[in-house]
Short mmCIF file of C-alpha atoms and ligand atoms in Angstrom, two decimals:
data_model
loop_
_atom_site.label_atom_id
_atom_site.label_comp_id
_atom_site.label_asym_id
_atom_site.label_seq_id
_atom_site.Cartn_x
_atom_site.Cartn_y
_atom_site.Cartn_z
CA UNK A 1 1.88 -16.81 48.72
CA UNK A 2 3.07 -13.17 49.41
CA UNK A 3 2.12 -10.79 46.45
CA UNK A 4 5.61 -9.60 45.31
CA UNK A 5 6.24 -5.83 45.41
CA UNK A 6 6.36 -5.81 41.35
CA UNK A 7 2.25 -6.98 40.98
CA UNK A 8 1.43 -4.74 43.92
CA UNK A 9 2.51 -1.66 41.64
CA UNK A 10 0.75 -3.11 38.88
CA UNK A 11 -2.46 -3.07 40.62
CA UNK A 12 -1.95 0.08 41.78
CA UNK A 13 -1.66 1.02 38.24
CA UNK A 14 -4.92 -0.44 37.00
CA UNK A 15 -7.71 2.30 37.55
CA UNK A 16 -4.97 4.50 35.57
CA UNK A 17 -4.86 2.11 32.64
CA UNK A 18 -8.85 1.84 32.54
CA UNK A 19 -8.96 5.67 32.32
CA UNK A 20 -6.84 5.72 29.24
CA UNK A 21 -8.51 2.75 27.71
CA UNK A 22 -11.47 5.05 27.53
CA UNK A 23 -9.78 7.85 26.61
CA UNK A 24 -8.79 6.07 23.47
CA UNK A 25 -12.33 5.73 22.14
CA UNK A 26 -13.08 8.94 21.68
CA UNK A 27 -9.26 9.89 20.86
CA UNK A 28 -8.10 11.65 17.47
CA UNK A 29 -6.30 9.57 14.97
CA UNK A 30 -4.23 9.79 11.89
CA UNK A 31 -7.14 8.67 9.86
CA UNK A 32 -8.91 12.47 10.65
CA UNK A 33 -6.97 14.64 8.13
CA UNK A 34 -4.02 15.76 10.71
CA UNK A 35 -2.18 17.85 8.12
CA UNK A 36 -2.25 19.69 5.29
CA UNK A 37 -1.25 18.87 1.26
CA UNK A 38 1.19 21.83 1.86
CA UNK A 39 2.76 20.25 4.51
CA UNK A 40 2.95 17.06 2.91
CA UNK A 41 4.57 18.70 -0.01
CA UNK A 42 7.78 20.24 1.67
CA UNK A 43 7.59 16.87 3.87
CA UNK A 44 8.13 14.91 0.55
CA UNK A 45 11.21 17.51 -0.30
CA UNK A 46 12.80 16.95 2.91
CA UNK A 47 12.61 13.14 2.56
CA UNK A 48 13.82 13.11 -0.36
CA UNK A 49 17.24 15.19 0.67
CA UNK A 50 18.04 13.21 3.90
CA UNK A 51 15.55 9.66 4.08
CA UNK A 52 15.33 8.31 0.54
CA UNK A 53 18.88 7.46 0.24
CA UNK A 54 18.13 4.61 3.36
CA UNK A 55 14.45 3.78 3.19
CA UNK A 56 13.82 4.57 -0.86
CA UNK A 57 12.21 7.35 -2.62
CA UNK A 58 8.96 5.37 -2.29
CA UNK A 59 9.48 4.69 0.98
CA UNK A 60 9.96 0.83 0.36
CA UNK A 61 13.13 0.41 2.35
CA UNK A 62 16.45 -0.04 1.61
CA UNK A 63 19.44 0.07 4.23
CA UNK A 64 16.73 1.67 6.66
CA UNK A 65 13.28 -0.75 6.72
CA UNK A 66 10.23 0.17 4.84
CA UNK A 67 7.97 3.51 6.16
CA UNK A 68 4.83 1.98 4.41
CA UNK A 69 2.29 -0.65 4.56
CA UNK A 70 2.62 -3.31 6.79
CA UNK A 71 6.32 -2.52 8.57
CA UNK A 72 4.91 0.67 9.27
CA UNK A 73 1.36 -0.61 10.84
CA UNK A 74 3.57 -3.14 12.46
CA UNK A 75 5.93 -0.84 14.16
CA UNK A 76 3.58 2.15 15.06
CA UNK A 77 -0.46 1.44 14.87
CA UNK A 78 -1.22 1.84 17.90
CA UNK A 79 1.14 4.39 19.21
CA UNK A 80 0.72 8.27 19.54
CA UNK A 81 2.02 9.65 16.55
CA UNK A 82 4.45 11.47 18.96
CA UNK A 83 6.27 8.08 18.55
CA UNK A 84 6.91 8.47 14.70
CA UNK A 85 8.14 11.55 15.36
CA UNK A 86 10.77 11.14 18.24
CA UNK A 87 11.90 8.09 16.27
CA UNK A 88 12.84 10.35 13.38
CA UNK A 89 13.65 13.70 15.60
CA UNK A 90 15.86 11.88 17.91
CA UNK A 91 17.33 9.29 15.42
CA UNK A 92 17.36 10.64 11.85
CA UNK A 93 18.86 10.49 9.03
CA UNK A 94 20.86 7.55 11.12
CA UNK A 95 24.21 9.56 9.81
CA UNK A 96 23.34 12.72 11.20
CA UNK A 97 19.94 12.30 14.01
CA UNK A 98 17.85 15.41 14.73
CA UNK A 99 19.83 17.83 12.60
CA UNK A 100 16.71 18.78 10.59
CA UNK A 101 14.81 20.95 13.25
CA UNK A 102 11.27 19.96 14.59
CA UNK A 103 9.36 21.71 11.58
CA UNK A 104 11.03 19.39 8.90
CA UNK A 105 10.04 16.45 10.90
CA UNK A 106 6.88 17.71 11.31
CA UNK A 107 6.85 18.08 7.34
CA UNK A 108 8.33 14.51 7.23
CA UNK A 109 5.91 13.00 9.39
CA UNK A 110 3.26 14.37 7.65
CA UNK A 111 4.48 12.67 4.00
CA UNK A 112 4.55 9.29 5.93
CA UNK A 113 0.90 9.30 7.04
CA UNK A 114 0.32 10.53 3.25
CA UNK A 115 2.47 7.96 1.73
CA UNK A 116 0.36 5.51 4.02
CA UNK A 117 -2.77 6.51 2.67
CA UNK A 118 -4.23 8.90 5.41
CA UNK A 119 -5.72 12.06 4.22
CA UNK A 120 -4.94 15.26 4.32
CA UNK A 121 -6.93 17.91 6.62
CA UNK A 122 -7.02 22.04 6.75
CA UNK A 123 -4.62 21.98 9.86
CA UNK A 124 -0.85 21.33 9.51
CA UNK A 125 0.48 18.86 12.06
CA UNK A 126 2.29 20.84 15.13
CA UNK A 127 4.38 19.73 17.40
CA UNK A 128 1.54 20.54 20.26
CA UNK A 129 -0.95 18.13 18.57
CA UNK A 130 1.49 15.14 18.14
CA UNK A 131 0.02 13.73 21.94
CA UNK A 132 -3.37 13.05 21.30
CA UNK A 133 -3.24 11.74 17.81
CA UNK A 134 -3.00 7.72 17.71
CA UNK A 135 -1.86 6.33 14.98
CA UNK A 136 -4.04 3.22 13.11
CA UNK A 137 -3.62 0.46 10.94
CA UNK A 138 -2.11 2.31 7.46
CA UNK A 139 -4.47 1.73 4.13
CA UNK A 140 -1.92 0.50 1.47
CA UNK A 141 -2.34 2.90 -1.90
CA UNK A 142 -3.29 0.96 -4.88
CA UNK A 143 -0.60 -0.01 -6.71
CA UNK A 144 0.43 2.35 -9.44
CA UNK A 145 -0.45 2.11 -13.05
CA UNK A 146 1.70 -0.40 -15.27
CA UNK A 147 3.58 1.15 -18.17
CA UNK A 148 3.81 -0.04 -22.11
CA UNK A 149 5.93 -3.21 -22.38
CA UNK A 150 5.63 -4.39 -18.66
CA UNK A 151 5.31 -8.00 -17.24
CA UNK A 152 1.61 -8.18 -16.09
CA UNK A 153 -1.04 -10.17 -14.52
CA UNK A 154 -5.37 -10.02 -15.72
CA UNK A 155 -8.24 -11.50 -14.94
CA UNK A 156 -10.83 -11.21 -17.43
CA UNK A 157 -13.85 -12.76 -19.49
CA UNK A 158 -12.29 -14.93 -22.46
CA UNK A 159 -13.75 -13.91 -25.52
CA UNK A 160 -13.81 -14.07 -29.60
CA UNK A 161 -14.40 -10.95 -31.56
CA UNK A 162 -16.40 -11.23 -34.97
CA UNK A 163 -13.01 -11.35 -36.66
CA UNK A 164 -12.39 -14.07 -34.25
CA UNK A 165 -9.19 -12.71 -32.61
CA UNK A 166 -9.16 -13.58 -29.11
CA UNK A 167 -10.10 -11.31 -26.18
CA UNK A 168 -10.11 -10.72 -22.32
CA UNK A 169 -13.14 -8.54 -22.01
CA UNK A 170 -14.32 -6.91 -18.46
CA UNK A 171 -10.94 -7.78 -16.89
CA UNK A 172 -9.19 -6.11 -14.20
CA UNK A 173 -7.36 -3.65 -14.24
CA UNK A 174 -3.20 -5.07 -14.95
CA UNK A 175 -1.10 -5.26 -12.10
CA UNK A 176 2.89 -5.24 -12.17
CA UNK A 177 3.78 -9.18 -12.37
CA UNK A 178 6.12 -8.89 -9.85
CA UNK A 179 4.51 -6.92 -7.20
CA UNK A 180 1.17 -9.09 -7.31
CA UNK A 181 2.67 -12.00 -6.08
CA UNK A 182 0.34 -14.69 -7.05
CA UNK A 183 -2.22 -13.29 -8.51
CA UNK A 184 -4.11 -16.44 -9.59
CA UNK A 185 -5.07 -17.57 -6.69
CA UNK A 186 -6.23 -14.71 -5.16
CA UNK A 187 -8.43 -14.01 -7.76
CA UNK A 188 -11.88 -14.19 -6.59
CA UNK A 189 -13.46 -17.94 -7.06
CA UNK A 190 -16.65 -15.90 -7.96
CA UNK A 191 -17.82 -15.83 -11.59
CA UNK A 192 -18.23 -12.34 -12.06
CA UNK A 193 -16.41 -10.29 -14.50
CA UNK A 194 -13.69 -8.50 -12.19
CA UNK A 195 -13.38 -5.25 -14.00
CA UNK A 196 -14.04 -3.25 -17.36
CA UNK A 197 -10.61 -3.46 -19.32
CA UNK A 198 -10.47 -5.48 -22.66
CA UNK A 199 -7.62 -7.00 -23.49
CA UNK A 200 -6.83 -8.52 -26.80
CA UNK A 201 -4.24 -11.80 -26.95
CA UNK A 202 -1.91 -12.69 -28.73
CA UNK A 203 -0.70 -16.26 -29.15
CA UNK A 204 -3.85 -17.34 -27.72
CA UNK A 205 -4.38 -20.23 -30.05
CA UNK A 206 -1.68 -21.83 -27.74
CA UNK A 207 -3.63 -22.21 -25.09
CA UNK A 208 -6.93 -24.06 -27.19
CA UNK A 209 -9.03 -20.64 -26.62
CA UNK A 210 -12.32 -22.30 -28.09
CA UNK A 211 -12.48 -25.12 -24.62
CA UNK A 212 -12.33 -21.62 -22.76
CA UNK A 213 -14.54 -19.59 -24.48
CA UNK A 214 -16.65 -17.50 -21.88
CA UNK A 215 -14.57 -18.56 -18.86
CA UNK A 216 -13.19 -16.58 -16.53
CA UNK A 217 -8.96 -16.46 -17.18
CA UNK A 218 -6.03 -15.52 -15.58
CA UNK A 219 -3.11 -14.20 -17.70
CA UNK A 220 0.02 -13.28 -17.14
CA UNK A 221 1.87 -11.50 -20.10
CA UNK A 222 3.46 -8.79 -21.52
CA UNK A 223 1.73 -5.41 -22.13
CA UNK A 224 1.90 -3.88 -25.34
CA UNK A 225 -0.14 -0.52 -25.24
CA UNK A 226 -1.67 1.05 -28.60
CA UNK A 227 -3.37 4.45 -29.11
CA UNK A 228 -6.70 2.16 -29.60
CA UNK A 229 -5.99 -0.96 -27.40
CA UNK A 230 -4.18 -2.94 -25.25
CA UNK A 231 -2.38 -6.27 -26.03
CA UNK A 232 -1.16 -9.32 -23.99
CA UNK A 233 1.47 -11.44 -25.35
CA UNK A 234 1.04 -14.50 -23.13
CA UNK A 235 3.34 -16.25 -21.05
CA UNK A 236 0.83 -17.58 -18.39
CA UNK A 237 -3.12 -18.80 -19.22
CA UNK A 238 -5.32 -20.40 -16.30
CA UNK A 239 -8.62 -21.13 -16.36
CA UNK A 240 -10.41 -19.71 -12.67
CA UNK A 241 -13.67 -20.42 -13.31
CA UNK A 242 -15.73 -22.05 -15.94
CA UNK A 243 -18.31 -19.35 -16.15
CA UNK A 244 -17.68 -15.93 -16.20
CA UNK A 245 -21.04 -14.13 -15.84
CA UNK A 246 -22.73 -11.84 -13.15
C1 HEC B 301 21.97 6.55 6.68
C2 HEC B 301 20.73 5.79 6.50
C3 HEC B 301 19.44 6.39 6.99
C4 HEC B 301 18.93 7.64 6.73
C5 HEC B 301 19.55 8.76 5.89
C6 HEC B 301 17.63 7.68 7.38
N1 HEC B 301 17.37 6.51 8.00
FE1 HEC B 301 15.73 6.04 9.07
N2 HEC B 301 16.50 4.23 9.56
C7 HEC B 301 17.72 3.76 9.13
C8 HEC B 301 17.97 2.47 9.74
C9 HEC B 301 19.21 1.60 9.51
C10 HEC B 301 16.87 2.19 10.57
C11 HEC B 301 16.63 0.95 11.42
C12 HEC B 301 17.37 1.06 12.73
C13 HEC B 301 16.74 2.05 13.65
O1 HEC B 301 15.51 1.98 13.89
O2 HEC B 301 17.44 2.93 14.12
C14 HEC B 301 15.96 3.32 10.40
C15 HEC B 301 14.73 3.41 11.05
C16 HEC B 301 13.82 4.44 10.85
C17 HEC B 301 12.51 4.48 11.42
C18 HEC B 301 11.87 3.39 12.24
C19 HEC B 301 11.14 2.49 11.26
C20 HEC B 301 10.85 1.12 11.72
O3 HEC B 301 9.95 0.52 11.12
O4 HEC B 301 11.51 0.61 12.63
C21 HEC B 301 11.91 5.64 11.00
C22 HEC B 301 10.52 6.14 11.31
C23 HEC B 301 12.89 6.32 10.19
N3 HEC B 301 14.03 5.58 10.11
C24 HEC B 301 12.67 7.54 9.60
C25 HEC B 301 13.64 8.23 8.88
C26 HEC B 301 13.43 9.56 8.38
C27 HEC B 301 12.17 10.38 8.51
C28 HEC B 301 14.60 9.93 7.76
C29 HEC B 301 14.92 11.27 7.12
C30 HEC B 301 14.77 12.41 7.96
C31 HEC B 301 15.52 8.80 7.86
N4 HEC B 301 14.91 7.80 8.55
C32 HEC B 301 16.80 8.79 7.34
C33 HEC B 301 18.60 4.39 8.27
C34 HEC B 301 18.46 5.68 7.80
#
């Protein structure tokens, strides 16, 4: 069979792709501090002007797709972070592309990687550097602290206090109902105690408290807040484990 002119070139090419492959071990990424808070700062301004009206002020997505977590590792770990920032130079805002000037998309650029969890370094990001920085898998920020009277989702230590009210004791910390999906069964099959919140319940004689006593719960539930501690109204009670011990 006669090697068609198209896998000649690509074995011409090969010896070039090895020396990049080994380039890229020793290659900057995103994950070594490639701009500064400062920059970050007026990046976050700028955003806010002319991106958050498409992709969200917390960069979730909207019109535009999601800048964060996994759409963003999806679309650009891997690439040079040259990439992110012809995508938005060239292409952005969608309603009026590369009006902003390089430095606010530099500034832009650098509140995505923040936004995606990658630190900050001493050195703003230039347009210069934007070649040999690679871009890796983002680290998704923890999600962000649940306010007074929102839907929630524990994992605790069932307990009774001498008064016999009914507690969650070393449980985690409360996530947002809606944004933790289903939390139950990612909860760790381990008996250990998952964090160092207490919780106190109410309704809990619903759920026969004294057969659970010293298990390891789930709850789901509304989050009442007071100046000296935090309450669950229940709307969800599972059982994870029937120990709940180190
Ligand atoms: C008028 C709406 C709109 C505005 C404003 C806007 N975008 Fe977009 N953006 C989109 C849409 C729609 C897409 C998807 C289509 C595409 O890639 O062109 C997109 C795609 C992107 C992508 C590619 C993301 C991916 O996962 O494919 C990046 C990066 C991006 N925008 C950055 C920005 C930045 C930075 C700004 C502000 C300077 C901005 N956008 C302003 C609508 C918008």
């Amino acid at each position: 069979m006669a090697a068609s002119p198209l896998r000649f070139v690509a074995q011409a090419f090969r010896p070039a792709f090895g020396t990049v492959a080994a380039a890229q071990e020793t290659e900057k990424t995103v994950a070594d501090g490639v701009y500064t808070d400062a920059q970050a700062a007026r990046g976050a301004t700028v955003y806010e002007a002319s991106c958050a009206g498409c992709h969200r002020a917390d960069l979730g997505g909207a019109t535009g797709p999601a800048l964060r977590d996994q759409r963003f590792t999806r679309q650009f770990a891997g690439k040079e972070l040259k990439a992110l920032f012809t995508k938005a130079a060239r292409t952005m805002p969608r309603n009026a592309p590369g009006t902003l000037g390089d430095n606010a998309y530099l500034d832009v650029v650098a509140h995505l990687l923040k936004e995606n969890g990658f630190p900050s370094g001493s050195q703003e990001l230039s347009a210069d550097a934007l070649d040999g920085i690679r871009i890796v898998p983002g680290r998704p920020k923890p999600p962000p602290p649940v306010g007074d009277f929102s839907y929630v989702e524990v994992v605790g230590c069932l307990t009774a206090d001498s008064r016999g009210n009914w507690l969650l004791t070393r449980a985690s910390a409360p996530v947002a109902a809606s944004a933790a999906g289903s939390a139950s069964s990612t909860a760790s099959a381990t008996t250990a105690p998952p964090g160092i919140e207490t919780f106190h319940l109410l309704d809990a004689m619903a759920y026969a408290p004294e057969t659970h006593r010293g298990q390891k719960i789930f709850v789901r539930g509304l989050l009442i807040k007071l100046p000296d501690e935090q309450r669950i109204a229940i709307s969800a009670f599972e059982m994870l484990s029937p120990s709940c011990s180190e």
